PDB file of C-alpha atoms in Angstrom:
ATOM      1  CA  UNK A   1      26.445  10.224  -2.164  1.00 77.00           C
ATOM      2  CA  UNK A   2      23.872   7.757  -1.159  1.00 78.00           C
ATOM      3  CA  UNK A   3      22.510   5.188  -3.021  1.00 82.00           C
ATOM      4  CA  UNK A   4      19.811   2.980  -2.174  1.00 83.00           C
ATOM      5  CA  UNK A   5      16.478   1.245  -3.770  1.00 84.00           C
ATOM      6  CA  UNK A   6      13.418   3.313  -3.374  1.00 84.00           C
ATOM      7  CA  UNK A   7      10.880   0.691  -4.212  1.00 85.00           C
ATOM      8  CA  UNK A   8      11.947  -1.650  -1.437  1.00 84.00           C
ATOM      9  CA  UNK A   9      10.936  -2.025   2.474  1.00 86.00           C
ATOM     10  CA  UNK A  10       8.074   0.527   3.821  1.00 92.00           C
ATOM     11  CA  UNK A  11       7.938   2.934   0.942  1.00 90.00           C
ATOM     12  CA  UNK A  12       5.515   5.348  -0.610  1.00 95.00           C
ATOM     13  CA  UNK A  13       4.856   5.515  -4.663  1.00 93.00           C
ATOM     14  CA  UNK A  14       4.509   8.967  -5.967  1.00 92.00           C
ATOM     15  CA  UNK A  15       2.322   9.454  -9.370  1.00 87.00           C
ATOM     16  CA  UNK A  16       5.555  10.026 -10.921  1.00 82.00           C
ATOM     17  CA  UNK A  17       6.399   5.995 -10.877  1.00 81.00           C
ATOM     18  CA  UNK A  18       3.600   5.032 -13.467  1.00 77.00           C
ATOM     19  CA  UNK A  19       2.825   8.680 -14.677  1.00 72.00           C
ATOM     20  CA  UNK A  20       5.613  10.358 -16.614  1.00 77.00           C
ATOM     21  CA  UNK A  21       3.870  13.602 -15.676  1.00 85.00           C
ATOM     22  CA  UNK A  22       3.031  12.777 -12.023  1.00 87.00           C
ATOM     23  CA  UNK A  23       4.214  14.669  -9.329  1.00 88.00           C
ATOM     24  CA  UNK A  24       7.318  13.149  -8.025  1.00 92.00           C
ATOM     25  CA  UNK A  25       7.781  11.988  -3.865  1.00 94.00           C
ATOM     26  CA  UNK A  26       9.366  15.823  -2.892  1.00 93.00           C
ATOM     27  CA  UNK A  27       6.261  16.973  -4.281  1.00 94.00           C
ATOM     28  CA  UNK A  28       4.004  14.730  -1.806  1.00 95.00           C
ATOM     29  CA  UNK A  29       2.239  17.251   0.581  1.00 95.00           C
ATOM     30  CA  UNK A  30       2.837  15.344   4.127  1.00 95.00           C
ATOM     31  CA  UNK A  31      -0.193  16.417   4.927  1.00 95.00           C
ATOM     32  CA  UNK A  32      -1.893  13.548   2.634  1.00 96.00           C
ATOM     33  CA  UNK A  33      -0.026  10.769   4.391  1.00 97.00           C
ATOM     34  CA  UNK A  34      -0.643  12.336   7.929  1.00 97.00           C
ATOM     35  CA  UNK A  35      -3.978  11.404   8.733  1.00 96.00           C
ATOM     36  CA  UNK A  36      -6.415   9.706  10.850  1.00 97.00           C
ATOM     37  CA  UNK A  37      -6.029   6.257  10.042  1.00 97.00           C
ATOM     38  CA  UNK A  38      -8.548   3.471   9.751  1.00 97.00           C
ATOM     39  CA  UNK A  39      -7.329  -0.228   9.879  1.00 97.00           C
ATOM     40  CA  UNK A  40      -8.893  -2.539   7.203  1.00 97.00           C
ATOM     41  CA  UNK A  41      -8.044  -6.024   9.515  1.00 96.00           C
ATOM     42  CA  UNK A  42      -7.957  -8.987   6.950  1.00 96.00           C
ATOM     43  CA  UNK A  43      -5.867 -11.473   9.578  1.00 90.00           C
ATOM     44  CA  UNK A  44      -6.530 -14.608   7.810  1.00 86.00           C
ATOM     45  CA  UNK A  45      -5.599 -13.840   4.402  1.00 92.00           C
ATOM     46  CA  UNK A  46      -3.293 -17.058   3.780  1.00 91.00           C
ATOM     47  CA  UNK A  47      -0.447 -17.661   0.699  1.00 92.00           C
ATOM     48  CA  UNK A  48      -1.409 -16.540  -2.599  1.00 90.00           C
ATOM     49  CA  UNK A  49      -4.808 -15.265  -1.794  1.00 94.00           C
ATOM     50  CA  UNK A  50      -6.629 -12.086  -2.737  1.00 94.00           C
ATOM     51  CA  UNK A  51      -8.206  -9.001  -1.169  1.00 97.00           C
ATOM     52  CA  UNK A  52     -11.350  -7.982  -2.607  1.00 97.00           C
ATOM     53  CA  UNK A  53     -14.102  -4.979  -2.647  1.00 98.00           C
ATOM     54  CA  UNK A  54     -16.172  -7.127  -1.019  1.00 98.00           C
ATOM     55  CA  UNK A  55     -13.500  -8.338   1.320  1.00 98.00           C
ATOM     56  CA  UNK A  56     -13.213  -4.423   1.918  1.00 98.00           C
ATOM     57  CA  UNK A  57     -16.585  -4.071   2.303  1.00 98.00           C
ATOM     58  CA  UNK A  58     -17.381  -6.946   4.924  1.00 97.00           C
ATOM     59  CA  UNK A  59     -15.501  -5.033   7.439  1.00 96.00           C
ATOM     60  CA  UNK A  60     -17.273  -2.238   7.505  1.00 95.00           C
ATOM     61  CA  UNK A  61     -14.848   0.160   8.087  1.00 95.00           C
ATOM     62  CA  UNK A  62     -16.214   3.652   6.729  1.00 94.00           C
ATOM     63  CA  UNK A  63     -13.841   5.134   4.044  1.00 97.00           C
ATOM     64  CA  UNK A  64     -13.160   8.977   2.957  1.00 95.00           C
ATOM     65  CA  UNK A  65     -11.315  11.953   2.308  1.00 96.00           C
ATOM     66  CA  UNK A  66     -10.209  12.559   5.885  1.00 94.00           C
ATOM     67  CA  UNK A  67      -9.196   8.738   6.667  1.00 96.00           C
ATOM     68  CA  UNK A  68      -6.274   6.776   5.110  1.00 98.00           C
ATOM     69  CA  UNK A  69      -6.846   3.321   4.914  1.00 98.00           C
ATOM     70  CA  UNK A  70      -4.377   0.523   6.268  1.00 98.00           C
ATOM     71  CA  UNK A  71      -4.942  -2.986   5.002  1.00 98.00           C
ATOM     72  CA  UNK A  72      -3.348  -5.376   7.373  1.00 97.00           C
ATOM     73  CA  UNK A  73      -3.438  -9.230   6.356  1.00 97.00           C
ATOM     74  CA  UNK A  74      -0.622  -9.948   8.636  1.00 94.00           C
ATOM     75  CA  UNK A  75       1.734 -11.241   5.931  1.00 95.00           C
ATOM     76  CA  UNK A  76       4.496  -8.818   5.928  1.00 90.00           C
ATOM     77  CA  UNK A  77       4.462  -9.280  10.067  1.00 90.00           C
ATOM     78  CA  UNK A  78       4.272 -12.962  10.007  1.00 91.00           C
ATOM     79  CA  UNK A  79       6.352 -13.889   6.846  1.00 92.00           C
ATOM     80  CA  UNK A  80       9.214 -11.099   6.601  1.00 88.00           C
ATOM     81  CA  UNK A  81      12.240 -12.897   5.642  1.00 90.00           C
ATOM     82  CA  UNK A  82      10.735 -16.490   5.599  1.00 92.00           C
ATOM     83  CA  UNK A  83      10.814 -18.898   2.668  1.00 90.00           C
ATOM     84  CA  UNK A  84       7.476 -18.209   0.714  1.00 87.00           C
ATOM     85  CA  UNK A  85       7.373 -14.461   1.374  1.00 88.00           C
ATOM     86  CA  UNK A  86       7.863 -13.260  -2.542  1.00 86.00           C
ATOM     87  CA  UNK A  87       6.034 -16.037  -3.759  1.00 85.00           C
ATOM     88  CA  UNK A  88       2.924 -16.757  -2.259  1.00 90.00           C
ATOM     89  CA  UNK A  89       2.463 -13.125  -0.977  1.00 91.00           C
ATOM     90  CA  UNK A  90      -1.416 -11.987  -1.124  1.00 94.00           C
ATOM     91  CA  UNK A  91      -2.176  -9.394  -3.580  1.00 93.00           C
ATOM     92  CA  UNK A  92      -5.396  -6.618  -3.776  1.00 95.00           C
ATOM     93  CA  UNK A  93      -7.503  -7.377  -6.999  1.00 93.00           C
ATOM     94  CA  UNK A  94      -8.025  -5.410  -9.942  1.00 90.00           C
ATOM     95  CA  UNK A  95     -10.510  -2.808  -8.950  1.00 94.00           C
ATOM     96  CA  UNK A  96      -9.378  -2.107  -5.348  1.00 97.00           C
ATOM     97  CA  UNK A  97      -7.704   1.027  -6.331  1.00 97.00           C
ATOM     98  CA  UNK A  98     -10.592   2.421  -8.387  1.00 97.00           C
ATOM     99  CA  UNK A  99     -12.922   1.433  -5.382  1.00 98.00           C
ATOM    100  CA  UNK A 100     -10.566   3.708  -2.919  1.00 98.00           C
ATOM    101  CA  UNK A 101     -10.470   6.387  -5.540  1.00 98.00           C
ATOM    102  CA  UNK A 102     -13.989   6.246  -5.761  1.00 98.00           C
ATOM    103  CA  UNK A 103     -14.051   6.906  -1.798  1.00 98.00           C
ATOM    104  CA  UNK A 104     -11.767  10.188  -2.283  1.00 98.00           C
ATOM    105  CA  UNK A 105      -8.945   8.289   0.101  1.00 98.00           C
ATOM    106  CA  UNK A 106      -6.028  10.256   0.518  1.00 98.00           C
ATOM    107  CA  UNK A 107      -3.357   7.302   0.514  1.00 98.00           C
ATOM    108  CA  UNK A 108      -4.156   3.738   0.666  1.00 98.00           C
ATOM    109  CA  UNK A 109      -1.258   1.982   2.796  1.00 98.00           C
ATOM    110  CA  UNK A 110      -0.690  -1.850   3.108  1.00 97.00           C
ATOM    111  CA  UNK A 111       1.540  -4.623   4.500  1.00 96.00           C
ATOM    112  CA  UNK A 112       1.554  -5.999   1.042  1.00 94.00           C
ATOM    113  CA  UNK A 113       2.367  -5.829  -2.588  1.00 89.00           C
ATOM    114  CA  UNK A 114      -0.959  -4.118  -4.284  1.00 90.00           C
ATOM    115  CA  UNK A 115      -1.091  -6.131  -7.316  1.00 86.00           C
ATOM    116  CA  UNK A 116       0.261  -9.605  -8.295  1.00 77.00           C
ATOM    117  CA  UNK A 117       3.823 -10.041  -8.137  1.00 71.00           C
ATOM    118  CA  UNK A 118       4.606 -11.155 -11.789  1.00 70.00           C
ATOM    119  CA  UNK A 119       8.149 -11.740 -10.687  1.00 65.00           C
ATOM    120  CA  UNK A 120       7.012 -14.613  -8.863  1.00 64.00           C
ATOM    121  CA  UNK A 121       5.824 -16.244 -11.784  1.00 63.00           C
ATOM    122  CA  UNK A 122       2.536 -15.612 -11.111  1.00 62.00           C
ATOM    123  CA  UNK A 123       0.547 -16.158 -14.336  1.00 65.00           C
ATOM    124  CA  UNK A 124      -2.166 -13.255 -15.184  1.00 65.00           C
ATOM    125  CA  UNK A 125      -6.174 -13.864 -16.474  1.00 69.00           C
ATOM    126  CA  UNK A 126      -6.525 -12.670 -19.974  1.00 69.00           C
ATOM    127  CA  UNK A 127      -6.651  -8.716 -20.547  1.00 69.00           C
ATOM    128  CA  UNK A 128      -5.565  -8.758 -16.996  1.00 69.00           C
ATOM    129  CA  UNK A 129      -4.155  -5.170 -16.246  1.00 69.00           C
ATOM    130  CA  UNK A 130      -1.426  -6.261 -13.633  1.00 71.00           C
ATOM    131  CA  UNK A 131      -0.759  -2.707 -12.298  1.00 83.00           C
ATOM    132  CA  UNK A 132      -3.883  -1.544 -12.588  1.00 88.00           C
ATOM    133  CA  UNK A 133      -4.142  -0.695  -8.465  1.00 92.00           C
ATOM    134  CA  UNK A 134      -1.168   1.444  -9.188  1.00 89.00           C
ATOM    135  CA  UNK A 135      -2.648   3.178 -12.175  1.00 91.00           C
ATOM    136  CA  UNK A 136      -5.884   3.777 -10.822  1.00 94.00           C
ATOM    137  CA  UNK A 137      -4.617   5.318  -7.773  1.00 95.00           C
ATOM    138  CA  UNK A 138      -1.661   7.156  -8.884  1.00 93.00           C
ATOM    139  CA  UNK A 139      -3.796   8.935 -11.768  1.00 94.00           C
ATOM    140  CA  UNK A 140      -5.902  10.426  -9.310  1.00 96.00           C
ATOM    141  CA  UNK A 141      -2.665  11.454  -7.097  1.00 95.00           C
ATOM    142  CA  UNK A 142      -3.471   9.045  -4.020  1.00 96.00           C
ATOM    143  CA  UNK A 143       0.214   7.690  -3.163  1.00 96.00           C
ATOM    144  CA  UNK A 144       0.301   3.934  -2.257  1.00 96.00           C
ATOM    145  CA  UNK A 145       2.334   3.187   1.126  1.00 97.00           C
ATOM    146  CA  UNK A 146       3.297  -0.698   0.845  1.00 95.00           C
ATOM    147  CA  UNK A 147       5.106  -3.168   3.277  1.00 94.00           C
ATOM    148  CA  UNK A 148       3.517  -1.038   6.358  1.00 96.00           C
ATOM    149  CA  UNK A 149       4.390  -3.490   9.393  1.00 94.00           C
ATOM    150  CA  UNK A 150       3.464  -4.242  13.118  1.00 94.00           C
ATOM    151  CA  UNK A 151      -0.342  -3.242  12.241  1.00 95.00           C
ATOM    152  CA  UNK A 152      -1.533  -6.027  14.793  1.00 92.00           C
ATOM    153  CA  UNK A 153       0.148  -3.665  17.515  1.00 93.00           C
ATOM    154  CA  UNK A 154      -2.710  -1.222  16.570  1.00 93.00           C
ATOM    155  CA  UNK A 155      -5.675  -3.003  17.950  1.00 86.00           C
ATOM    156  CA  UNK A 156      -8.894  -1.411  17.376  1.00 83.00           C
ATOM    157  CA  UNK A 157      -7.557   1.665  18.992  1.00 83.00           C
ATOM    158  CA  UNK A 158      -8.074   5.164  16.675  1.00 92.00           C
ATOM    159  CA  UNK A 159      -5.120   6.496  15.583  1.00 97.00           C
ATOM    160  CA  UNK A 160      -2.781   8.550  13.288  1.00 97.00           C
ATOM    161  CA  UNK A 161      -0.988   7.592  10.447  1.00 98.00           C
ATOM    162  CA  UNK A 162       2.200   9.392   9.656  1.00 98.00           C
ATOM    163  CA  UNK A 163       4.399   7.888   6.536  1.00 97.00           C
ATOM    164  CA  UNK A 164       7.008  10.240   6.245  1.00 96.00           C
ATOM    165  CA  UNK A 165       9.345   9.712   2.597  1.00 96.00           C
ATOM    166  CA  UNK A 166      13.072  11.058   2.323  1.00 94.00           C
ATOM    167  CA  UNK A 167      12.860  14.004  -0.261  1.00 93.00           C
ATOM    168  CA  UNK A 168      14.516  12.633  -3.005  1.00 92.00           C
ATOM    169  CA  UNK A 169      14.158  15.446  -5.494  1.00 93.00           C
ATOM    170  CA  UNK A 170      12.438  14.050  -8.690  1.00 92.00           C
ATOM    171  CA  UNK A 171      12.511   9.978  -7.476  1.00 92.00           C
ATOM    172  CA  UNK A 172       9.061   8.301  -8.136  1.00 90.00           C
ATOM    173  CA  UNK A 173       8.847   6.314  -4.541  1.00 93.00           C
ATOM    174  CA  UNK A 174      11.191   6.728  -1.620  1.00 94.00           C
ATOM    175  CA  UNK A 175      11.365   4.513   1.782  1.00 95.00           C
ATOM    176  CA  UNK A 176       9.568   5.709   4.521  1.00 96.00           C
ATOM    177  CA  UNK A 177       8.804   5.971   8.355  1.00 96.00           C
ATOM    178  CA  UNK A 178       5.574   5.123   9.149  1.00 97.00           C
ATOM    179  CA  UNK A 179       4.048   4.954  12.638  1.00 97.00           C
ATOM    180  CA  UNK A 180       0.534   4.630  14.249  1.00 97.00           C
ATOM    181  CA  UNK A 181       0.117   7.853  17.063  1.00 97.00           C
ATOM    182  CA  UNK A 182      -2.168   5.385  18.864  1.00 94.00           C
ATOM    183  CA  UNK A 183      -5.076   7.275  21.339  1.00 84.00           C
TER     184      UNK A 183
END
């Protein structure tokens, strides 16, 4: 018997963890989380700040069906296991996930949480959906691959992304493996 957390470390979210219908992480074809990846560099994101479209935009790294994007803000690398980490980790705004949908991305990964982490304390804005990343995305069957680390090793090479989940049989996330096949 093993036991372990599946929403902690690298990790992929199925549909199945906000969709009581959504297919569950044995169901993810690993040919959606193997892909050419393209790296979304945000470097100088700092404690508690956001990632935005435009933020997303201002790169102008060119988004699709065939790429999966990797935000890197260097967070996760530079603050894993340091005071501050939880609580003043940056966050993607509402309306990120609907912009990658609206791209036809195949997974979105990142080195950080994708919403606000209410556990922190963190007070929402009024009507403020505060999973609405993971909504958006998992409706439209795009798994989210969070806590991705040692993106700065990537450079601006071109390269693969492979996230590969345990099969846990009916589990809505699972940790992962992910590497970069760098060319």
């Amino acid at each position: 018997i093993l036991s372990i957390l599946v929403h902690n470390g690298t990790h992929i979210d199925a549909p199945r963890h906000m969709l009581e219908r959504g297919y569950s992480i044995d169901q993810v074809p690993l040919t959606q989380v193997t892909r050419e990846g393209v790296l979304i560099d945000l470097p100088n994101k700092g404690p508690n700040s956001s990632v935005s479209v435009k933020d997303i935009l201002d790169t102008g790294v060119q988004l699709g069906p065939n790429r999966i994007p990797v935000i890197n803000t260097g967070w996760t690398e530079k603050m894993w296991r340091k005071p501050g980490f939880w609580e003043q980790m940056p966050y993607l705004e509402p309306g990120v996930g609907e912009f990658m949908v609206g791209k036809g991305v195949p997974a979105l990964a990142m080195d950080i949480f994708p919403e606000k982490a209410i556990w922190r304390g963190v007070k929402l804005d009024p009507g403020e959906n505060w999973v609405a990343n993971h909504i958006a995305l998992l409706e439209k069957g795009i798994p989210m691959i969070q806590f991705v680390t040692n993106l700065s090793q990537i450079g601006k090479n071109r390269f693969v992304l492979v996230a590969l989940p345990l099969k846990i049989r009916g589990a809505d996330a699972s940790p992962a493996r992910v590497i970069a096949l760098v060319e």
